[in-house]
């Protein structure tokens, strides 16, 4: 069944990982999909592989978001779905946080998400919906994620308030809180292979289902929230984490 047939969907950071898997799923469900990202090479490659449209836009650059909105409006008119997926993970221990790391996390994960929504709202149809990609780290207290988790907790708070404010337009907005997912995001942290393995083993041991999630599993929930099947859901947070939220204790 094509649950998104005839819908126009925009996915930020859609060239890899969860964004890529969701773009593929949305297309399979009948949507016309546009992905954005900051790497021209990666966006063009992903768009070609998926047979969709790709636009270069860095969420750190508000003018670039404006330009992307203009291009999309010119070609497609208004959109039905906005999946705010672009984000970054930078591990920083408390007491060793850097200003650059802090700014990068908050600028991309929170400011970038908020202003992506602000810029797209004029071309989002009444009755449309927004899905924000957050993280279970907003709750778990995992070591080295204090600032990252705070950036995602801020996004969740924004999601709840926005659900109330956008309700007169019948726009639904919800958040997805993935647990550890097997995506390239961890390889971008600057951690060594040994550190990545240690972190991975620690997290996997705490997950009741004893495995990492797959991007496709997040895409399934995103597609559900973007569809009419979720027509009475707004301001909600969906934990897709293998049960990590019910077993969050991490020894330092």
PDB file of C-alpha atoms in Angstrom:
ATOM      1  CA  UNK A   1       0.000   0.000   0.000  1.00  0.00           C
ATOM      2  CA  UNK A   2       1.344   3.439  -0.962  1.00  0.00           C
ATOM      3  CA  UNK A   3       0.723   5.386   2.237  1.00  0.00           C
ATOM      4  CA  UNK A   4       2.426   8.559   0.954  1.00  0.00           C
ATOM      5  CA  UNK A   5       1.139   8.569  -2.614  1.00  0.00           C
ATOM      6  CA  UNK A   6       0.994  12.057  -4.086  1.00  0.00           C
ATOM      7  CA  UNK A   7       2.887  13.671  -1.192  1.00  0.00           C
ATOM      8  CA  UNK A   8       5.887  15.964  -1.590  1.00  0.00           C
ATOM      9  CA  UNK A   9       8.537  15.236   1.047  1.00  0.00           C
ATOM     10  CA  UNK A  10      11.739  17.090   1.946  1.00  0.00           C
ATOM     11  CA  UNK A  11      14.462  15.320   3.934  1.00  0.00           C
ATOM     12  CA  UNK A  12      17.447  17.253   5.285  1.00  0.00           C
ATOM     13  CA  UNK A  13      20.710  15.338   5.498  1.00  0.00           C
ATOM     14  CA  UNK A  14      19.200  12.799   3.149  1.00  0.00           C
ATOM     15  CA  UNK A  15      22.400  11.594   1.498  1.00  0.00           C
ATOM     16  CA  UNK A  16      23.390   8.949   4.063  1.00  0.00           C
ATOM     17  CA  UNK A  17      22.325   6.897   7.053  1.00  0.00           C
ATOM     18  CA  UNK A  18      18.824   7.417   8.412  1.00  0.00           C
ATOM     19  CA  UNK A  19      18.094  10.209   5.932  1.00  0.00           C
ATOM     20  CA  UNK A  20      18.998   8.019   2.954  1.00  0.00           C
ATOM     21  CA  UNK A  21      16.968   5.071   4.255  1.00  0.00           C
ATOM     22  CA  UNK A  22      13.986   7.338   4.875  1.00  0.00           C
ATOM     23  CA  UNK A  23      14.215   8.885   1.416  1.00  0.00           C
ATOM     24  CA  UNK A  24      14.133   5.383  -0.047  1.00  0.00           C
ATOM     25  CA  UNK A  25      11.174   4.380   2.133  1.00  0.00           C
ATOM     26  CA  UNK A  26       9.187   7.541   1.370  1.00  0.00           C
ATOM     27  CA  UNK A  27       9.689   6.964  -2.340  1.00  0.00           C
ATOM     28  CA  UNK A  28       8.583   3.346  -2.014  1.00  0.00           C
ATOM     29  CA  UNK A  29       5.430   4.625  -0.308  1.00  0.00           C
ATOM     30  CA  UNK A  30       4.651   6.855  -3.283  1.00  0.00           C
ATOM     31  CA  UNK A  31       6.058  10.227  -2.242  1.00  0.00           C
ATOM     32  CA  UNK A  32       8.007  12.618  -4.435  1.00  0.00           C
ATOM     33  CA  UNK A  33      11.204  13.076  -2.439  1.00  0.00           C
ATOM     34  CA  UNK A  34      13.720  15.925  -2.282  1.00  0.00           C
ATOM     35  CA  UNK A  35      16.870  15.515  -0.188  1.00  0.00           C
ATOM     36  CA  UNK A  36      19.229  18.242   0.968  1.00  0.00           C
ATOM     37  CA  UNK A  37      22.777  18.075   2.283  1.00  0.00           C
ATOM     38  CA  UNK A  38      25.971  20.080   2.408  1.00  0.00           C
ATOM     39  CA  UNK A  39      28.215  17.801   0.317  1.00  0.00           C
ATOM     40  CA  UNK A  40      27.573  18.313  -3.389  1.00  0.00           C
ATOM     41  CA  UNK A  41      29.199  15.006  -4.320  1.00  0.00           C
ATOM     42  CA  UNK A  42      27.299  12.961  -1.723  1.00  0.00           C
ATOM     43  CA  UNK A  43      23.929  14.595  -2.386  1.00  0.00           C
ATOM     44  CA  UNK A  44      24.232  14.133  -6.134  1.00  0.00           C
ATOM     45  CA  UNK A  45      25.298  10.491  -5.725  1.00  0.00           C
ATOM     46  CA  UNK A  46      22.447   9.674  -3.333  1.00  0.00           C
ATOM     47  CA  UNK A  47      19.891  11.448  -5.520  1.00  0.00           C
ATOM     48  CA  UNK A  48      21.082   9.528  -8.576  1.00  0.00           C
ATOM     49  CA  UNK A  49      21.000   6.184  -6.735  1.00  0.00           C
ATOM     50  CA  UNK A  50      17.483   6.776  -5.434  1.00  0.00           C
ATOM     51  CA  UNK A  51      16.090   8.499  -8.514  1.00  0.00           C
ATOM     52  CA  UNK A  52      15.048  11.602  -6.597  1.00  0.00           C
ATOM     53  CA  UNK A  53      15.951  15.299  -6.517  1.00  0.00           C
ATOM     54  CA  UNK A  54      18.931  16.558  -4.517  1.00  0.00           C
ATOM     55  CA  UNK A  55      19.650  20.130  -3.438  1.00  0.00           C
ATOM     56  CA  UNK A  56      22.846  21.416  -1.841  1.00  0.00           C
ATOM     57  CA  UNK A  57      22.025  23.237   1.399  1.00  0.00           C
ATOM     58  CA  UNK A  58      23.930  23.436   4.681  1.00  0.00           C
ATOM     59  CA  UNK A  59      21.667  23.901   7.725  1.00  0.00           C
ATOM     60  CA  UNK A  60      24.375  26.143   9.211  1.00  0.00           C
ATOM     61  CA  UNK A  61      23.748  28.613   6.381  1.00  0.00           C
ATOM     62  CA  UNK A  62      20.310  30.206   6.669  1.00  0.00           C
ATOM     63  CA  UNK A  63      20.664  31.826   3.254  1.00  0.00           C
ATOM     64  CA  UNK A  64      21.270  28.380   1.753  1.00  0.00           C
ATOM     65  CA  UNK A  65      18.073  27.123   3.391  1.00  0.00           C
ATOM     66  CA  UNK A  66      16.214  30.117   1.938  1.00  0.00           C
ATOM     67  CA  UNK A  67      17.591  29.271  -1.487  1.00  0.00           C
ATOM     68  CA  UNK A  68      16.560  25.620  -1.154  1.00  0.00           C
ATOM     69  CA  UNK A  69      13.046  26.644  -0.123  1.00  0.00           C
ATOM     70  CA  UNK A  70      12.841  28.910  -3.166  1.00  0.00           C
ATOM     71  CA  UNK A  71      13.992  26.184  -5.550  1.00  0.00           C
ATOM     72  CA  UNK A  72      11.541  23.672  -4.116  1.00  0.00           C
ATOM     73  CA  UNK A  73       8.640  26.129  -4.171  1.00  0.00           C
ATOM     74  CA  UNK A  74       9.391  27.041  -7.780  1.00  0.00           C
ATOM     75  CA  UNK A  75       9.423  23.421  -8.956  1.00  0.00           C
ATOM     76  CA  UNK A  76       6.935  21.722  -6.643  1.00  0.00           C
ATOM     77  CA  UNK A  77       4.831  24.447  -5.060  1.00  0.00           C
ATOM     78  CA  UNK A  78       3.989  23.498  -1.493  1.00  0.00           C
ATOM     79  CA  UNK A  79       5.222  20.411   0.340  1.00  0.00           C
ATOM     80  CA  UNK A  80       3.428  17.884   2.549  1.00  0.00           C
ATOM     81  CA  UNK A  81       6.217  16.428   4.683  1.00  0.00           C
ATOM     82  CA  UNK A  82       9.384  17.828   6.263  1.00  0.00           C
ATOM     83  CA  UNK A  83      11.775  15.326   7.844  1.00  0.00           C
ATOM     84  CA  UNK A  84      14.332  17.326   9.838  1.00  0.00           C
ATOM     85  CA  UNK A  85      17.109  14.772   9.911  1.00  0.00           C
ATOM     86  CA  UNK A  86      20.409  16.659   9.525  1.00  0.00           C
ATOM     87  CA  UNK A  87      22.499  16.395  12.667  1.00  0.00           C
ATOM     88  CA  UNK A  88      25.919  15.712  14.107  1.00  0.00           C
ATOM     89  CA  UNK A  89      27.291  13.640  16.996  1.00  0.00           C
ATOM     90  CA  UNK A  90      30.375  14.906  18.838  1.00  0.00           C
ATOM     91  CA  UNK A  91      31.299  13.107  22.091  1.00  0.00           C
ATOM     92  CA  UNK A  92      32.595  15.488  24.778  1.00  0.00           C
ATOM     93  CA  UNK A  93      33.241  14.531  28.417  1.00  0.00           C
ATOM     94  CA  UNK A  94      32.000  16.953  31.072  1.00  0.00           C
ATOM     95  CA  UNK A  95      34.996  19.046  32.093  1.00  0.00           C
ATOM     96  CA  UNK A  96      36.546  18.723  28.645  1.00  0.00           C
ATOM     97  CA  UNK A  97      33.880  20.378  26.500  1.00  0.00           C
ATOM     98  CA  UNK A  98      35.133  22.878  23.956  1.00  0.00           C
ATOM     99  CA  UNK A  99      33.405  26.019  22.770  1.00  0.00           C
ATOM    100  CA  UNK A 100      33.767  24.947  19.140  1.00  0.00           C
ATOM    101  CA  UNK A 101      32.252  21.550  19.873  1.00  0.00           C
ATOM    102  CA  UNK A 102      29.414  23.099  21.856  1.00  0.00           C
ATOM    103  CA  UNK A 103      28.645  25.613  19.125  1.00  0.00           C
ATOM    104  CA  UNK A 104      28.766  22.962  16.415  1.00  0.00           C
ATOM    105  CA  UNK A 105      26.350  20.665  18.257  1.00  0.00           C
ATOM    106  CA  UNK A 106      23.845  23.377  19.130  1.00  0.00           C
ATOM    107  CA  UNK A 107      24.117  25.154  15.783  1.00  0.00           C
ATOM    108  CA  UNK A 108      23.436  22.026  13.730  1.00  0.00           C
ATOM    109  CA  UNK A 109      21.231  19.922  16.003  1.00  0.00           C
ATOM    110  CA  UNK A 110      19.062  22.688  17.444  1.00  0.00           C
ATOM    111  CA  UNK A 111      19.446  26.015  15.652  1.00  0.00           C
ATOM    112  CA  UNK A 112      19.698  24.312  12.263  1.00  0.00           C
ATOM    113  CA  UNK A 113      16.602  22.222  12.957  1.00  0.00           C
ATOM    114  CA  UNK A 114      14.562  25.149  14.268  1.00  0.00           C
ATOM    115  CA  UNK A 115      15.372  27.424  11.362  1.00  0.00           C
ATOM    116  CA  UNK A 116      14.853  24.659   8.829  1.00  0.00           C
ATOM    117  CA  UNK A 117      11.302  24.431  10.159  1.00  0.00           C
ATOM    118  CA  UNK A 118      10.899  28.215  10.280  1.00  0.00           C
ATOM    119  CA  UNK A 119      12.042  28.603   6.681  1.00  0.00           C
ATOM    120  CA  UNK A 120       9.901  25.749   5.321  1.00  0.00           C
ATOM    121  CA  UNK A 121       6.686  26.603   7.173  1.00  0.00           C
ATOM    122  CA  UNK A 122       5.457  29.054   4.503  1.00  0.00           C
ATOM    123  CA  UNK A 123       5.542  26.292   1.872  1.00  0.00           C
ATOM    124  CA  UNK A 124       4.311  23.484   4.141  1.00  0.00           C
ATOM    125  CA  UNK A 125       0.677  22.752   3.382  1.00  0.00           C
ATOM    126  CA  UNK A 126      -1.988  23.072   6.046  1.00  0.00           C
ATOM    127  CA  UNK A 127      -2.529  19.521   7.244  1.00  0.00           C
ATOM    128  CA  UNK A 128       1.104  18.669   6.504  1.00  0.00           C
ATOM    129  CA  UNK A 129       3.527  17.263   9.008  1.00  0.00           C
ATOM    130  CA  UNK A 130       7.012  17.524  10.400  1.00  0.00           C
ATOM    131  CA  UNK A 131       9.160  14.741  11.825  1.00  0.00           C
ATOM    132  CA  UNK A 132      12.208  15.774  13.854  1.00  0.00           C
ATOM    133  CA  UNK A 133      15.078  13.336  14.295  1.00  0.00           C
ATOM    134  CA  UNK A 134      16.151  13.583  17.915  1.00  0.00           C
ATOM    135  CA  UNK A 135      17.946  10.967  20.036  1.00  0.00           C
ATOM    136  CA  UNK A 136      17.421   8.763  23.059  1.00  0.00           C
ATOM    137  CA  UNK A 137      20.449  10.623  24.463  1.00  0.00           C
ATOM    138  CA  UNK A 138      18.014  13.370  25.407  1.00  0.00           C
ATOM    139  CA  UNK A 139      17.151  11.053  28.328  1.00  0.00           C
ATOM    140  CA  UNK A 140      19.741   8.369  28.996  1.00  0.00           C
ATOM    141  CA  UNK A 141      22.636  10.246  30.585  1.00  0.00           C
ATOM    142  CA  UNK A 142      25.198   8.316  28.569  1.00  0.00           C
ATOM    143  CA  UNK A 143      28.785   9.387  29.359  1.00  0.00           C
ATOM    144  CA  UNK A 144      30.345  11.885  26.938  1.00  0.00           C
ATOM    145  CA  UNK A 145      26.964  12.986  25.551  1.00  0.00           C
ATOM    146  CA  UNK A 146      25.960  15.794  27.932  1.00  0.00           C
ATOM    147  CA  UNK A 147      26.024  18.543  25.308  1.00  0.00           C
ATOM    148  CA  UNK A 148      24.812  16.311  22.480  1.00  0.00           C
ATOM    149  CA  UNK A 149      21.934  15.100  24.641  1.00  0.00           C
ATOM    150  CA  UNK A 150      21.105  18.670  25.621  1.00  0.00           C
ATOM    151  CA  UNK A 151      20.907  19.685  21.959  1.00  0.00           C
ATOM    152  CA  UNK A 152      18.390  16.895  21.340  1.00  0.00           C
ATOM    153  CA  UNK A 153      16.420  17.580  24.527  1.00  0.00           C
ATOM    154  CA  UNK A 154      16.051  21.167  23.339  1.00  0.00           C
ATOM    155  CA  UNK A 155      14.694  19.913  20.016  1.00  0.00           C
ATOM    156  CA  UNK A 156      12.157  17.730  21.820  1.00  0.00           C
ATOM    157  CA  UNK A 157      10.983  20.678  23.925  1.00  0.00           C
ATOM    158  CA  UNK A 158      10.607  22.740  20.751  1.00  0.00           C
ATOM    159  CA  UNK A 159       8.624  19.907  19.155  1.00  0.00           C
ATOM    160  CA  UNK A 160       6.122  19.803  22.013  1.00  0.00           C
ATOM    161  CA  UNK A 161       5.516  23.552  22.014  1.00  0.00           C
ATOM    162  CA  UNK A 162       5.376  23.721  18.219  1.00  0.00           C
ATOM    163  CA  UNK A 163       2.688  21.016  18.187  1.00  0.00           C
ATOM    164  CA  UNK A 164       0.385  23.378  20.065  1.00  0.00           C
ATOM    165  CA  UNK A 165       1.238  26.435  18.002  1.00  0.00           C
ATOM    166  CA  UNK A 166       0.913  24.675  14.647  1.00  0.00           C
ATOM    167  CA  UNK A 167      -2.365  22.943  15.483  1.00  0.00           C
ATOM    168  CA  UNK A 168      -4.567  25.727  14.025  1.00  0.00           C
ATOM    169  CA  UNK A 169      -3.049  24.829  10.639  1.00  0.00           C
ATOM    170  CA  UNK A 170      -3.578  21.109  11.342  1.00  0.00           C
ATOM    171  CA  UNK A 171       0.161  20.592  10.976  1.00  0.00           C
ATOM    172  CA  UNK A 172       1.420  17.650  13.002  1.00  0.00           C
ATOM    173  CA  UNK A 173       4.940  17.631  14.421  1.00  0.00           C
ATOM    174  CA  UNK A 174       6.571  14.711  16.215  1.00  0.00           C
ATOM    175  CA  UNK A 175      10.038  13.579  17.273  1.00  0.00           C
ATOM    176  CA  UNK A 176      11.884  10.314  16.744  1.00  0.00           C
ATOM    177  CA  UNK A 177      14.387   9.277  19.423  1.00  0.00           C
ATOM    178  CA  UNK A 178      16.637   6.581  17.933  1.00  0.00           C
ATOM    179  CA  UNK A 179      18.992   4.576  20.048  1.00  0.00           C
ATOM    180  CA  UNK A 180      22.337   3.449  18.617  1.00  0.00           C
ATOM    181  CA  UNK A 181      21.879   2.944  14.880  1.00  0.00           C
ATOM    182  CA  UNK A 182      24.452   1.476  12.510  1.00  0.00           C
ATOM    183  CA  UNK A 183      25.181   4.572  10.412  1.00  0.00           C
ATOM    184  CA  UNK A 184      28.319   6.486   9.309  1.00  0.00           C
ATOM    185  CA  UNK A 185      27.713   9.187  11.965  1.00  0.00           C
ATOM    186  CA  UNK A 186      30.015   7.493  14.490  1.00  0.00           C
ATOM    187  CA  UNK A 187      32.919   7.382  12.035  1.00  0.00           C
ATOM    188  CA  UNK A 188      32.765  11.185  11.816  1.00  0.00           C
ATOM    189  CA  UNK A 189      33.481  11.745  15.510  1.00  0.00           C
ATOM    190  CA  UNK A 190      37.275  11.645  15.224  1.00  0.00           C
ATOM    191  CA  UNK A 191      37.423   8.674  17.608  1.00  0.00           C
ATOM    192  CA  UNK A 192      39.906   5.873  16.967  1.00  0.00           C
ATOM    193  CA  UNK A 193      38.755   2.420  15.869  1.00  0.00           C
ATOM    194  CA  UNK A 194      39.544   1.136  19.364  1.00  0.00           C
ATOM    195  CA  UNK A 195      37.482   3.898  20.987  1.00  0.00           C
ATOM    196  CA  UNK A 196      34.588   3.302  18.606  1.00  0.00           C
ATOM    197  CA  UNK A 197      34.644  -0.424  19.357  1.00  0.00           C
ATOM    198  CA  UNK A 198      34.716   0.223  23.096  1.00  0.00           C
ATOM    199  CA  UNK A 199      31.801   2.631  22.887  1.00  0.00           C
ATOM    200  CA  UNK A 200      29.901   0.236  20.634  1.00  0.00           C
ATOM    201  CA  UNK A 201      30.409  -2.730  22.967  1.00  0.00           C
ATOM    202  CA  UNK A 202      29.317  -0.666  25.977  1.00  0.00           C
ATOM    203  CA  UNK A 203      26.137   0.557  24.302  1.00  0.00           C
ATOM    204  CA  UNK A 204      25.219  -2.816  22.847  1.00  0.00           C
ATOM    205  CA  UNK A 205      25.564  -4.410  26.275  1.00  0.00           C
ATOM    206  CA  UNK A 206      22.990  -1.944  27.652  1.00  0.00           C
ATOM    207  CA  UNK A 207      20.435  -2.474  24.888  1.00  0.00           C
ATOM    208  CA  UNK A 208      17.865  -5.096  25.971  1.00  0.00           C
ATOM    209  CA  UNK A 209      17.610  -6.375  22.385  1.00  0.00           C
ATOM    210  CA  UNK A 210      21.426  -6.679  22.302  1.00  0.00           C
ATOM    211  CA  UNK A 211      22.000  -5.141  18.901  1.00  0.00           C
ATOM    212  CA  UNK A 212      22.243  -1.842  17.080  1.00  0.00           C
ATOM    213  CA  UNK A 213      19.249  -0.678  15.104  1.00  0.00           C
ATOM    214  CA  UNK A 214      19.181  -0.342  11.333  1.00  0.00           C
ATOM    215  CA  UNK A 215      18.449   2.907   9.487  1.00  0.00           C
ATOM    216  CA  UNK A 216      15.547   1.154   7.766  1.00  0.00           C
ATOM    217  CA  UNK A 217      13.882   0.584  11.148  1.00  0.00           C
ATOM    218  CA  UNK A 218      13.880   4.318  11.829  1.00  0.00           C
ATOM    219  CA  UNK A 219      12.624   4.977   8.301  1.00  0.00           C
ATOM    220  CA  UNK A 220       9.616   2.731   8.923  1.00  0.00           C
ATOM    221  CA  UNK A 221       8.543   4.795  11.931  1.00  0.00           C
ATOM    222  CA  UNK A 222       9.195   8.074  10.103  1.00  0.00           C
ATOM    223  CA  UNK A 223       6.978   6.886   7.243  1.00  0.00           C
ATOM    224  CA  UNK A 224       4.248   5.953   9.709  1.00  0.00           C
ATOM    225  CA  UNK A 225       4.352   9.369  11.397  1.00  0.00           C
ATOM    226  CA  UNK A 226       4.302  11.093   8.001  1.00  0.00           C
ATOM    227  CA  UNK A 227       1.233   9.148   6.891  1.00  0.00           C
ATOM    228  CA  UNK A 228      -2.481   9.447   7.572  1.00  0.00           C
ATOM    229  CA  UNK A 229      -2.172   6.399   9.819  1.00  0.00           C
ATOM    230  CA  UNK A 230      -0.750   8.799  12.422  1.00  0.00           C
ATOM    231  CA  UNK A 231      -3.403  11.477  11.864  1.00  0.00           C
ATOM    232  CA  UNK A 232      -4.185  11.819  15.600  1.00  0.00           C
ATOM    233  CA  UNK A 233      -0.554  11.993  16.736  1.00  0.00           C
ATOM    234  CA  UNK A 234       1.224  15.296  17.353  1.00  0.00           C
ATOM    235  CA  UNK A 235       3.683  16.550  19.950  1.00  0.00           C
ATOM    236  CA  UNK A 236       4.760  12.955  20.586  1.00  0.00           C
ATOM    237  CA  UNK A 237       8.164  11.338  20.930  1.00  0.00           C
ATOM    238  CA  UNK A 238       8.798   7.823  19.663  1.00  0.00           C
ATOM    239  CA  UNK A 239      11.679   5.900  21.230  1.00  0.00           C
ATOM    240  CA  UNK A 240      13.122   3.497  18.657  1.00  0.00           C
ATOM    241  CA  UNK A 241      16.039   2.223  20.672  1.00  0.00           C
ATOM    242  CA  UNK A 242      15.843  -1.505  21.318  1.00  0.00           C
ATOM    243  CA  UNK A 243      14.686  -0.748  24.860  1.00  0.00           C
ATOM    244  CA  UNK A 244      17.702   1.377  25.818  1.00  0.00           C
ATOM    245  CA  UNK A 245      15.456   3.962  27.497  1.00  0.00           C
ATOM    246  CA  UNK A 246      14.327   1.382  30.071  1.00  0.00           C
ATOM    247  CA  UNK A 247      17.895   0.288  30.850  1.00  0.00           C
ATOM    248  CA  UNK A 248      19.823   3.565  30.732  1.00  0.00           C
ATOM    249  CA  UNK A 249      22.425   3.085  33.482  1.00  0.00           C
ATOM    250  CA  UNK A 250      25.972   3.530  32.226  1.00  0.00           C
ATOM    251  CA  UNK A 251      28.987   3.042  34.477  1.00  0.00           C
ATOM    252  CA  UNK A 252      31.656   5.668  33.933  1.00  0.00           C
TER     253      UNK A 252
END
